[in-house]
Short mmCIF file of C-alpha atoms in Angstrom, two decimals:
data_model
loop_
_atom_site.label_atom_id
_atom_site.label_comp_id
_atom_site.label_asym_id
_atom_site.label_seq_id
_atom_site.Cartn_x
_atom_site.Cartn_y
_atom_site.Cartn_z
CA MET R 1118 18.28 -26.73 -4.08
CA ALA R 1119 19.50 -24.56 -6.94
CA LEU R 1120 17.35 -22.51 -9.26
CA ASN R 1121 16.15 -24.52 -12.27
CA ILE R 1122 17.71 -22.35 -15.00
CA PRO R 1123 16.31 -24.26 -18.05
CA GLY R 1124 12.85 -24.10 -16.51
CA VAL R 1125 13.11 -20.36 -15.84
CA VAL R 1126 14.26 -19.78 -19.43
CA ALA R 1127 11.31 -21.81 -20.73
CA MET R 1128 8.90 -19.76 -18.63
CA VAL R 1129 10.40 -16.50 -19.87
CA LEU R 1130 9.93 -17.65 -23.47
CA PHE R 1131 6.35 -18.65 -22.72
CA TYR R 1132 5.56 -15.27 -21.19
CA LEU R 1133 7.11 -13.49 -24.17
CA LEU R 1134 4.92 -15.57 -26.49
CA ILE R 1135 1.80 -14.63 -24.54
CA LEU R 1136 2.74 -10.95 -24.40
CA GLY R 1137 3.45 -10.97 -28.14
CA THR R 1138 0.04 -12.48 -28.83
CA GLY R 1139 -1.59 -9.92 -26.54
CA LEU R 1140 0.20 -7.12 -28.38
CA TRP R 1141 -0.98 -8.42 -31.74
CA ALA R 1142 -4.54 -8.72 -30.43
CA SER R 1143 -4.39 -5.16 -29.05
CA ARG R 1144 -3.75 -3.89 -32.58
CA LYS R 1145 -6.84 -5.77 -33.72
CA SER R 1146 -8.77 -4.16 -30.87
CA ARG R 1147 -7.68 -0.66 -31.90
CA ARG R 1148 -8.72 -1.32 -35.51
CA ALA R 1149 -12.09 -2.52 -34.27
CA GLU R 1150 -12.48 0.66 -32.19
CA ARG R 1151 -11.91 2.82 -35.27
CA LYS R 1152 -14.38 0.85 -37.39
CA SER R 1153 -17.05 0.33 -34.75
CA HIS R 1154 -20.11 2.55 -34.56
CA GLY R 1155 -20.97 1.30 -31.08
CA ALA R 1156 -19.73 2.23 -27.64
CA LEU R 1157 -16.12 1.77 -26.57
CA THR R 1158 -17.21 -0.67 -23.86
CA GLU R 1159 -18.54 -3.11 -26.45
CA VAL R 1160 -15.19 -3.17 -28.26
CA VAL R 1161 -12.98 -3.45 -25.18
CA LEU R 1162 -15.19 -5.66 -23.03
CA LEU R 1163 -16.99 -7.73 -25.68
CA GLY R 1164 -14.69 -7.68 -28.71
CA ASP R 1165 -17.26 -5.61 -30.62
CA ARG R 1166 -19.59 -8.66 -30.35
CA ASN R 1167 -17.64 -10.22 -33.18
CA ILE R 1168 -15.92 -13.23 -31.59
CA ASN R 1169 -16.35 -16.21 -33.91
CA VAL R 1170 -17.43 -19.61 -32.66
CA VAL R 1171 -13.95 -21.21 -32.83
CA VAL R 1172 -12.23 -18.50 -30.78
CA GLY R 1173 -15.27 -18.38 -28.48
CA PHE R 1174 -15.06 -22.12 -27.92
CA PHE R 1175 -11.37 -21.87 -27.01
CA THR R 1176 -11.75 -18.89 -24.70
CA MET R 1177 -14.80 -20.34 -22.90
CA THR R 1178 -12.97 -23.60 -22.20
CA ALA R 1179 -9.68 -21.92 -21.30
CA THR R 1180 -11.40 -19.68 -18.78
CA TRP R 1181 -12.56 -22.66 -16.71
CA VAL R 1182 -9.49 -24.84 -17.22
CA GLY R 1183 -7.39 -22.72 -14.91
CA GLY R 1184 -4.78 -23.48 -12.33
CA GLY R 1185 -7.51 -24.15 -9.77
CA PHE R 1186 -9.10 -26.69 -12.10
CA ILE R 1187 -5.82 -28.54 -12.81
CA LEU R 1188 -4.34 -28.53 -9.30
CA GLY R 1189 -7.69 -28.76 -7.51
CA MET R 1190 -8.66 -31.89 -9.44
CA ALA R 1191 -5.36 -33.60 -8.66
CA GLU R 1192 -5.59 -32.57 -5.00
CA ALA R 1193 -9.13 -33.94 -4.64
CA VAL R 1194 -8.29 -37.29 -6.27
CA TYR R 1195 -5.14 -37.67 -4.15
CA THR R 1196 -6.71 -36.72 -0.79
CA PRO R 1197 -7.57 -40.01 1.02
CA ASN R 1198 -10.94 -38.93 2.41
CA MET R 1199 -12.09 -37.58 -0.97
CA GLY R 1200 -11.00 -39.37 -4.16
CA LEU R 1201 -12.37 -39.31 -7.69
CA VAL R 1202 -15.99 -39.47 -6.58
CA TRP R 1203 -15.50 -36.00 -5.07
CA ALA R 1204 -13.51 -34.67 -8.05
CA LEU R 1205 -16.06 -34.63 -10.84
CA MET R 1206 -15.59 -30.93 -11.63
CA PRO R 1207 -15.33 -31.47 -15.42
CA ILE R 1208 -18.71 -33.21 -15.39
CA TYR R 1209 -20.21 -30.42 -13.29
CA TYR R 1210 -18.91 -27.78 -15.69
CA SER R 1211 -19.99 -29.72 -18.77
CA GLY R 1212 -23.50 -29.83 -17.40
CA SER R 1213 -23.25 -26.14 -16.54
CA PHE R 1214 -22.28 -25.19 -20.09
CA ILE R 1215 -25.10 -27.26 -21.57
CA ILE R 1216 -27.65 -25.62 -19.23
CA GLY R 1217 -26.16 -22.23 -20.04
CA GLY R 1218 -26.44 -22.86 -23.78
CA LEU R 1219 -30.03 -24.07 -23.50
CA PHE R 1220 -31.46 -21.43 -21.19
CA PHE R 1221 -29.15 -18.47 -20.58
CA ALA R 1222 -27.07 -17.72 -23.69
CA LYS R 1223 -29.91 -16.81 -26.05
CA PRO R 1224 -31.97 -14.44 -23.84
CA MET R 1225 -28.83 -12.62 -22.67
CA ARG R 1226 -27.34 -12.27 -26.16
CA ASP R 1227 -30.65 -11.33 -27.81
CA LYS R 1228 -31.01 -8.33 -25.49
CA LYS R 1229 -27.41 -7.27 -26.11
CA TYR R 1230 -26.45 -6.77 -22.50
CA ILE R 1231 -22.94 -5.54 -21.72
CA THR R 1232 -22.55 -7.53 -18.49
CA MET R 1233 -24.43 -10.14 -16.51
CA MET R 1234 -25.55 -7.40 -14.08
CA ASP R 1235 -27.43 -5.34 -16.70
CA PRO R 1236 -30.77 -7.16 -16.31
CA PHE R 1237 -30.54 -6.60 -12.54
CA GLN R 1238 -30.16 -2.85 -12.98
CA ILE R 1239 -32.92 -2.67 -15.56
CA LYS R 1240 -35.42 -4.53 -13.37
CA TYR R 1241 -34.34 -3.76 -9.81
CA GLY R 1242 -32.99 -0.26 -10.28
CA LYS R 1243 -29.41 0.89 -10.32
CA VAL R 1244 -28.91 1.51 -6.62
CA LEU R 1245 -30.51 -1.64 -5.19
CA SER R 1246 -28.85 -3.89 -7.73
CA GLY R 1247 -25.53 -2.17 -7.03
CA ALA R 1248 -25.25 -4.24 -3.86
CA LEU R 1249 -25.48 -7.41 -5.95
CA VAL R 1250 -22.45 -6.27 -7.94
CA LEU R 1251 -20.18 -6.74 -4.91
CA PRO R 1252 -20.48 -10.58 -4.80
CA ALA R 1253 -19.76 -10.67 -8.54
CA LEU R 1254 -16.55 -8.69 -7.96
CA LEU R 1255 -15.61 -10.93 -5.03
CA THR R 1256 -15.93 -14.10 -7.10
CA ASP R 1257 -13.57 -12.66 -9.71
CA VAL R 1258 -11.02 -11.66 -7.08
CA LEU R 1259 -11.13 -15.15 -5.53
CA TRP R 1260 -10.84 -16.68 -8.99
CA ILE R 1261 -7.64 -14.73 -9.62
CA SER R 1262 -6.24 -15.75 -6.22
CA CYS R 1263 -7.04 -19.39 -6.86
CA THR R 1264 -5.32 -19.50 -10.24
CA LEU R 1265 -2.23 -17.55 -9.19
CA LEU R 1266 -1.83 -19.66 -6.05
CA SER R 1267 -1.71 -22.78 -8.20
CA LEU R 1268 1.00 -21.35 -10.42
CA GLY R 1269 3.04 -19.94 -7.54
CA THR R 1270 3.14 -23.26 -5.70
CA THR R 1271 4.00 -25.19 -8.88
CA MET R 1272 6.84 -22.88 -9.89
CA THR R 1273 8.20 -22.91 -6.34
CA VAL R 1274 8.33 -26.71 -6.26
CA VAL R 1275 9.63 -27.35 -9.76
CA LEU R 1276 11.73 -24.28 -10.56
CA GLU R 1277 12.87 -23.45 -7.01
CA LEU R 1278 11.77 -19.89 -7.73
CA PRO R 1279 10.61 -17.93 -4.65
CA TYR R 1280 6.84 -18.04 -4.29
CA SER R 1281 6.39 -14.27 -4.16
CA TYR R 1282 8.39 -13.78 -7.38
CA SER R 1283 6.37 -16.45 -9.17
CA VAL R 1284 3.03 -14.99 -8.20
CA TRP R 1285 3.77 -11.30 -8.77
CA ILE R 1286 5.54 -11.83 -12.11
CA SER R 1287 2.69 -13.99 -13.43
CA SER R 1288 0.14 -11.47 -12.20
CA ALA R 1289 1.99 -8.63 -13.89
CA VAL R 1290 2.07 -10.47 -17.23
CA ALA R 1291 -1.69 -11.16 -17.09
CA ILE R 1292 -2.43 -7.55 -16.15
CA ILE R 1293 -0.26 -6.12 -18.93
CA TYR R 1294 -1.76 -8.03 -21.84
CA THR R 1295 -5.29 -7.60 -20.49
CA LEU R 1296 -4.68 -3.84 -20.46
CA LEU R 1297 -3.32 -3.96 -24.00
CA GLY R 1298 -6.36 -5.19 -25.86
CA GLY R 1299 -9.30 -6.08 -23.62
CA LEU R 1300 -11.31 -9.11 -24.71
CA TYR R 1301 -9.44 -9.41 -28.00
CA SER R 1302 -6.15 -9.96 -26.14
CA VAL R 1303 -7.78 -12.30 -23.65
CA ALA R 1304 -9.57 -14.40 -26.29
CA TYR R 1305 -6.68 -14.80 -28.72
CA THR R 1306 -4.13 -15.59 -26.01
CA ASP R 1307 -6.61 -18.17 -24.70
CA VAL R 1308 -6.34 -20.04 -28.00
CA ILE R 1309 -2.58 -20.47 -27.55
CA GLN R 1310 -2.87 -21.18 -23.84
CA LEU R 1311 -5.51 -23.88 -24.22
CA ALA R 1312 -3.46 -25.61 -26.91
CA LEU R 1313 -0.43 -25.58 -24.60
CA VAL R 1314 -2.47 -26.94 -21.70
CA PHE R 1315 -3.84 -29.81 -23.77
CA ILE R 1316 -0.51 -30.84 -25.29
CA SER R 1317 1.63 -30.34 -22.18
CA LEU R 1318 -0.59 -32.22 -19.75
CA TRP R 1319 -0.96 -35.24 -21.98
CA LEU R 1320 2.80 -35.34 -22.52
CA CYS R 1321 3.35 -35.53 -18.77
CA VAL R 1322 0.79 -38.25 -18.01
CA PRO R 1323 2.66 -41.30 -19.45
CA PHE R 1324 5.82 -40.46 -17.49
CA VAL R 1325 3.88 -40.16 -14.23
CA LEU R 1326 1.93 -43.39 -14.76
CA LEU R 1327 4.94 -45.48 -15.83
CA ASN R 1328 7.25 -44.41 -13.03
CA PRO R 1329 8.49 -47.59 -11.27
CA LYS R 1330 7.88 -46.05 -7.85
CA SER R 1331 4.14 -45.91 -8.57
CA ALA R 1332 1.84 -48.91 -8.43
CA ASN R 1333 -0.74 -49.72 -11.11
CA ILE R 1334 -3.55 -47.21 -10.67
CA ALA R 1335 -6.10 -49.84 -11.78
CA GLN R 1336 -5.22 -51.84 -8.66
CA THR R 1337 -4.94 -48.95 -6.21
CA ALA R 1338 -8.32 -47.65 -7.34
CA PHE R 1339 -9.99 -50.38 -5.26
CA ASN R 1340 -7.28 -51.56 -2.86
CA HIS R 1341 -5.54 -49.89 0.05
CA THR R 1342 -1.91 -49.87 -1.04
CA TYR R 1343 -0.10 -46.76 0.21
CA GLN R 1344 -3.29 -44.98 1.19
CA ALA R 1345 -7.05 -45.30 0.74
CA PRO R 1346 -8.27 -46.22 -2.79
CA TRP R 1347 -8.17 -43.15 -5.02
CA LEU R 1348 -11.67 -43.75 -6.39
CA GLY R 1349 -12.99 -42.66 -3.02
CA THR R 1350 -16.27 -43.55 -1.39
CA LEU R 1351 -19.65 -41.91 -1.16
CA ASP R 1352 -21.24 -42.83 2.15
CA TYR R 1353 -24.99 -42.61 2.53
CA ASP R 1354 -24.76 -39.80 5.08
CA ARG R 1355 -22.66 -37.68 2.67
CA VAL R 1356 -24.84 -38.04 -0.44
CA TRP R 1357 -26.54 -34.70 0.19
CA ILE R 1358 -23.16 -33.01 0.56
CA TRP R 1359 -22.14 -34.47 -2.80
CA ILE R 1360 -25.34 -33.20 -4.42
CA ASP R 1361 -24.76 -29.77 -2.85
CA ASP R 1362 -21.24 -29.68 -4.30
CA PHE R 1363 -22.64 -30.63 -7.70
CA LEU R 1364 -25.16 -27.81 -7.61
CA LEU R 1365 -22.62 -25.37 -6.18
CA LEU R 1366 -20.00 -25.89 -8.89
CA GLY R 1367 -22.39 -26.65 -11.74
CA LEU R 1368 -24.96 -23.92 -11.25
CA GLY R 1369 -22.62 -21.48 -9.52
CA SER R 1370 -20.52 -21.11 -12.65
CA LEU R 1371 -23.59 -19.89 -14.55
CA SER R 1372 -23.52 -16.73 -12.47
CA PHE R 1373 -19.89 -15.89 -13.23
CA GLN R 1374 -19.47 -12.80 -15.38
CA CYS R 1375 -16.68 -14.70 -17.22
CA PHE R 1376 -19.26 -17.13 -18.62
CA HIS R 1377 -21.67 -14.46 -19.83
CA GLN R 1378 -18.86 -12.32 -21.23
CA ARG R 1379 -18.15 -15.14 -23.70
CA THR R 1380 -21.77 -15.58 -24.76
CA LEU R 1381 -22.40 -11.83 -24.99
CA SER R 1382 -19.32 -11.38 -27.19
CA ALA R 1383 -20.46 -14.01 -29.70
CA SER R 1384 -21.41 -12.84 -33.18
CA SER R 1385 -24.98 -14.14 -32.74
CA SER R 1386 -27.21 -15.93 -30.26
CA LYS R 1387 -26.80 -19.18 -32.14
CA MET R 1388 -23.00 -18.88 -32.03
CA ALA R 1389 -23.24 -18.20 -28.29
CA GLN R 1390 -25.09 -21.47 -27.81
CA TYR R 1391 -22.65 -23.42 -30.00
CA THR R 1392 -19.79 -21.99 -27.93
CA CYS R 1393 -21.35 -23.43 -24.77
CA TYR R 1394 -21.95 -26.87 -26.28
CA GLY R 1395 -18.44 -27.15 -27.70
CA ALA R 1396 -16.84 -26.12 -24.40
CA ALA R 1397 -18.97 -28.70 -22.57
CA VAL R 1398 -17.30 -31.49 -24.54
CA PHE R 1399 -13.71 -30.27 -24.41
CA ILE R 1400 -13.61 -29.41 -20.71
CA ALA R 1401 -14.44 -33.01 -19.82
CA VAL R 1402 -11.44 -34.21 -21.87
CA LEU R 1403 -9.10 -31.70 -20.24
CA GLY R 1404 -10.00 -32.96 -16.77
CA ILE R 1405 -8.62 -36.46 -17.42
CA PRO R 1406 -4.86 -35.69 -17.07
CA SER R 1407 -5.28 -34.16 -13.61
CA VAL R 1408 -7.28 -37.18 -12.48
CA LEU R 1409 -4.55 -39.54 -13.69
CA VAL R 1410 -1.78 -37.53 -12.00
CA GLY R 1411 -3.73 -37.48 -8.72
CA ALA R 1412 -4.33 -41.23 -8.99
CA ALA R 1413 -0.64 -41.88 -9.67
CA ALA R 1414 0.36 -39.75 -6.68
CA ALA R 1415 -2.01 -41.78 -4.47
CA SER R 1416 -0.38 -44.94 -5.82
CA THR R 1417 3.21 -43.86 -5.18
CA ASP R 1418 5.57 -45.03 -2.47
CA TRP R 1419 6.95 -41.57 -1.73
CA ASN R 1420 9.66 -43.04 0.50
CA LEU R 1421 11.34 -44.37 -2.66
CA THR R 1422 11.47 -40.92 -4.26
CA LEU R 1423 13.75 -38.01 -3.45
CA TYR R 1424 10.78 -36.44 -1.70
CA GLY R 1425 11.07 -39.07 1.01
CA TYR R 1426 8.89 -40.00 3.95
CA PRO R 1427 6.25 -39.00 5.09
CA SER R 1428 3.91 -38.57 2.12
CA PRO R 1429 2.62 -35.17 0.91
CA HIS R 1430 -0.71 -35.78 2.64
CA GLU R 1431 0.95 -36.53 5.96
CA ARG R 1432 3.08 -33.41 5.64
CA GLY R 1433 0.02 -31.28 4.91
CA GLU R 1434 1.18 -30.69 1.33
CA GLY R 1435 -1.68 -32.37 -0.48
CA ALA R 1436 -2.45 -29.09 -2.27
CA LEU R 1437 0.98 -29.38 -3.95
CA VAL R 1438 0.51 -32.93 -5.18
CA LEU R 1439 0.51 -32.12 -8.91
CA PRO R 1440 3.75 -30.10 -8.91
CA LEU R 1441 5.30 -32.68 -6.55
CA ALA R 1442 4.35 -35.47 -8.94
CA LEU R 1443 5.87 -33.53 -11.84
CA GLN R 1444 9.04 -32.87 -9.86
CA TYR R 1445 9.65 -36.36 -8.45
CA LEU R 1446 7.93 -38.74 -10.88
CA THR R 1447 9.01 -37.30 -14.24
CA PRO R 1448 12.33 -36.29 -15.89
CA SER R 1449 13.29 -32.65 -15.39
CA TYR R 1450 12.51 -31.65 -18.98
CA ILE R 1451 9.01 -33.13 -18.67
CA SER R 1452 8.38 -31.30 -15.39
CA ILE R 1453 9.24 -28.05 -17.18
CA ILE R 1454 6.63 -28.88 -19.83
CA GLY R 1455 4.15 -29.48 -17.02
CA ILE R 1456 4.95 -26.07 -15.59
CA GLY R 1457 4.09 -24.62 -18.99
CA ALA R 1458 0.68 -26.29 -18.83
CA VAL R 1459 -0.06 -24.84 -15.40
CA ALA R 1460 1.22 -21.41 -16.42
CA ALA R 1461 -0.94 -21.42 -19.56
CA ALA R 1462 -3.99 -22.47 -17.56
CA VAL R 1463 -3.37 -19.76 -14.96
CA MET R 1464 -2.94 -17.03 -17.54
CA SER R 1465 -6.11 -18.05 -19.37
CA SER R 1466 -8.20 -17.84 -16.20
CA SER R 1467 -6.55 -14.84 -14.55
CA ASP R 1468 -6.96 -12.56 -17.55
CA SER R 1469 -10.62 -13.54 -17.87
CA ALA R 1470 -11.31 -12.73 -14.22
CA LEU R 1471 -9.46 -9.42 -14.51
CA LEU R 1472 -11.53 -8.35 -17.50
CA SER R 1473 -14.70 -9.67 -15.90
CA ALA R 1474 -14.24 -7.55 -12.78
CA ALA R 1475 -13.34 -4.51 -14.88
CA SER R 1476 -16.50 -5.02 -16.96
CA VAL R 1477 -18.83 -5.13 -13.98
CA PHE R 1478 -17.26 -2.21 -12.12
CA SER R 1479 -16.82 0.11 -15.10
CA SER R 1480 -20.21 -0.53 -16.69
CA ASN R 1481 -22.52 -1.22 -13.73
CA ILE R 1482 -20.96 0.92 -11.01
CA HIS R 1483 -19.02 3.76 -12.62
CA LYS R 1484 -21.05 4.34 -15.77
CA ASN R 1485 -24.54 3.55 -14.49
CA ILE R 1486 -24.31 4.92 -10.94
CA LEU R 1487 -21.30 7.16 -10.26
CA ARG R 1488 -20.68 8.93 -13.57
CA LYS R 1489 -23.56 8.54 -15.99
CA GLN R 1490 -22.02 11.03 -18.42
CA ALA R 1491 -18.57 9.41 -18.44
CA SER R 1492 -16.77 9.78 -21.78
CA ASP R 1493 -15.19 6.92 -23.71
CA ASN R 1494 -11.73 8.07 -22.68
CA GLU R 1495 -12.75 8.15 -19.02
CA MET R 1496 -14.24 4.66 -19.30
CA ARG R 1497 -11.01 3.41 -20.85
CA TRP R 1498 -9.04 4.62 -17.85
CA VAL R 1499 -11.59 3.23 -15.38
CA ILE R 1500 -11.23 -0.18 -17.01
CA ARG R 1501 -7.44 0.02 -16.83
CA VAL R 1502 -7.36 1.09 -13.19
CA THR R 1503 -9.86 -1.61 -12.23
CA VAL R 1504 -7.77 -4.31 -13.91
CA VAL R 1505 -4.70 -3.23 -11.96
CA VAL R 1506 -6.48 -2.90 -8.60
CA VAL R 1507 -8.28 -6.25 -8.89
CA GLY R 1508 -5.04 -7.91 -9.99
CA VAL R 1509 -3.14 -6.56 -6.99
CA VAL R 1510 -5.87 -7.50 -4.50
CA GLY R 1511 -6.31 -10.98 -5.96
CA THR R 1512 -2.56 -11.59 -5.93
CA SER R 1513 -2.28 -10.44 -2.31
CA ILE R 1514 -4.91 -12.98 -1.18
CA THR R 1515 -2.72 -15.85 -2.42
CA PHE R 1516 -0.46 -15.30 0.59
CA LEU R 1517 -3.31 -16.11 3.03
CA THR R 1518 -3.84 -19.82 2.22
CA LYS R 1519 -2.04 -22.77 0.62
CA SER R 1520 -5.09 -24.65 -0.66
CA VAL R 1521 -6.25 -24.04 -4.22
CA LEU R 1522 -9.35 -26.10 -3.51
CA VAL R 1523 -10.46 -23.81 -0.67
CA LEU R 1524 -10.39 -20.66 -2.82
CA TRP R 1525 -12.02 -22.50 -5.71
CA ILE R 1526 -14.95 -23.72 -3.60
CA LEU R 1527 -15.32 -20.39 -1.78
CA GLY R 1528 -15.62 -18.44 -5.03
CA ALA R 1529 -18.19 -20.87 -6.40
CA ASP R 1530 -20.11 -20.74 -3.10
CA VAL R 1531 -20.42 -16.95 -3.21
CA SER R 1532 -21.61 -17.10 -6.81
CA TYR R 1533 -24.08 -19.93 -6.20
CA THR R 1534 -25.71 -18.55 -3.06
CA LEU R 1535 -25.69 -14.80 -3.67
CA ILE R 1536 -25.99 -14.38 -7.44
CA PHE R 1537 -27.44 -17.45 -9.19
CA PRO R 1538 -30.92 -17.39 -7.57
CA HIS R 1539 -31.29 -13.71 -8.42
CA LEU R 1540 -30.12 -14.27 -11.99
CA VAL R 1541 -32.75 -16.95 -12.54
CA ALA R 1542 -35.42 -14.74 -10.98
CA VAL R 1543 -34.59 -11.64 -12.99
CA LEU R 1544 -34.45 -13.51 -16.31
CA PHE R 1545 -37.40 -15.86 -16.00
CA PHE R 1546 -39.85 -14.48 -13.40
CA LYS R 1547 -41.67 -11.22 -14.04
CA VAL R 1548 -43.03 -10.83 -10.49
CA THR R 1549 -39.62 -10.25 -8.85
CA ASN R 1550 -38.49 -6.82 -7.64
CA GLY R 1551 -35.49 -5.21 -5.97
CA TYR R 1552 -36.87 -5.28 -2.42
CA GLY R 1553 -37.58 -8.98 -2.62
CA ALA R 1554 -34.09 -9.56 -4.01
CA MET R 1555 -32.42 -7.68 -1.15
CA SER R 1556 -34.56 -9.46 1.47
CA SER R 1557 -33.66 -12.87 0.07
CA ARG R 1558 -30.01 -11.91 -0.09
CA LEU R 1559 -29.96 -10.97 3.60
CA TYR R 1560 -31.73 -14.23 4.48
CA ILE R 1561 -29.32 -16.35 2.44
CA GLY R 1562 -26.32 -14.51 3.80
CA ARG R 1563 -27.44 -15.16 7.38
CA TRP R 1564 -28.40 -18.81 7.13
CA ASP R 1565 -26.05 -20.11 4.46
CA LEU R 1566 -22.77 -18.22 4.44
CA CYS R 1567 -22.38 -17.59 8.18
CA PRO R 1568 -22.38 -21.26 9.22
CA LYS R 1569 -19.87 -22.11 6.50
CA VAL R 1570 -17.53 -19.34 7.55
CA SER R 1571 -17.71 -20.37 11.21
CA CYS R 1572 -16.84 -23.93 10.27
#
C-alpha cells in the first residue's frame, strides 16, 4: 500500500505545533531561571515549584494517558481471554491518584524534595539508596518504550510509514522539546496534547461503533458472536490474580517519579492534592473511548473488511487492534484524527518519562554521589545528556517486542515490587534503615521477579 500523504502532512503539522509550544515554554523557563533565587534544578526539573493547579491537572492526567494506556486498554478489551473485567486501568489509576493526594502529596511537597528518591538518600544514606535509583530509572525507560511502541505500530498501520521512521522521529521530537525547557515545556505541551487526545478519540468512537460490519456491542458483551463476549469473565481461581493486577497498577504508579514530579512542582501542598483529585476524575473519562473501540473490534466480522480473514487475534496482531480498527472501520480522514490522538498521548507520556529519568539521575546520582560540587552549568548538561541517552535506550527497546501491554505491565511490576514498599516505609515508618531496605529488596527480587521472568 502507498504512503498516506494527507496523514503524514497532518502528523508533521502536529509535531510543529508541539515543538512551537515547547519553544515558547522554554522561553518561560529561561525567564524563571533569571528571576529564581533557588537552584537551577528546581527551575528545570520542577518548574520553579510554580505550576498552577490547572496546568498541573492537565500534565498529571496527560502523563498517564499515554500510548500504552490507549492501545493497552483496547488490546485488553479485545483479547478473548481477557475482556473489560481485566481492563480497568482507569479505575486503578483513579484510585491511585486519590490515595496519592490523601497520603503522599502533602508530606513530599511540605519537605520540598527535588525527586521521589530524596527521602531515601536522607534516611538510608546516599550510597545504599543509590541502588534503589536503578529500578526507578528502569521504569522510566520501559515507560518510554511502551509509549513509543504504541505510536510506531499505529503510524505503520494507518500511514504506511516504516516502523523505524515512526518511532525514531517521534522520539526525536519528544527529546528536543524536553531539552528546550524542562518541566515548563513538558507541562505546557501536555495541555495541548491532552486536549487533542480527548477531542480526537471521541470523534473516532461514533464511526467505529456505527460501522455496518460491527455488531451491536450491547449484544456482543454477553453473547459469543465472532469471539468470546468482550466483557470477559472473572473465574474464581483467577480472583487473586485480578487483585494482584489492581494493586500492581494502582499502587505501582505511586512510586513513579513522574507522579511525584507533578506534586512536587505544585505551588503549594494543597494545590498538589487538588491536582491528584482532579486527575483522578478525568483519567476515568479518557479511558472510555479505548474500551469502546476494543469492544467494537471484538464485535466485528473482520472477513467483511479489507483486513480480511483471519481476525487480528488469530493472526497474533491483537496488540494492533486500535490502529486496525481506525484503519478499517473508519473513513481515512477520521483514522488520521485517531493517529493524532495516539501521537499526542505518546508525546505527553514520553516527555514526562524522559524528564523523570533525568531528574533522578542528575539529582540523586550525579549531584549527591558522583559530583557533590557540580555547578549549575554542569547540572544543565548532565540533564541534557541523560534525556538523550534515556530516549535512545527506550526507543531501542521498542524493537524487541510487539505488545504494548507487556511493557506496560513490566514497568508497573518493577515499580510496585522494588520501589513502592520502600517508599511507604521511608515516609511513614521511623524504624526503617538502609540495611533492612537492601535485604528486603534482595528477598523480593528473588521470590517475586525471578518467577515472573521465567514464565
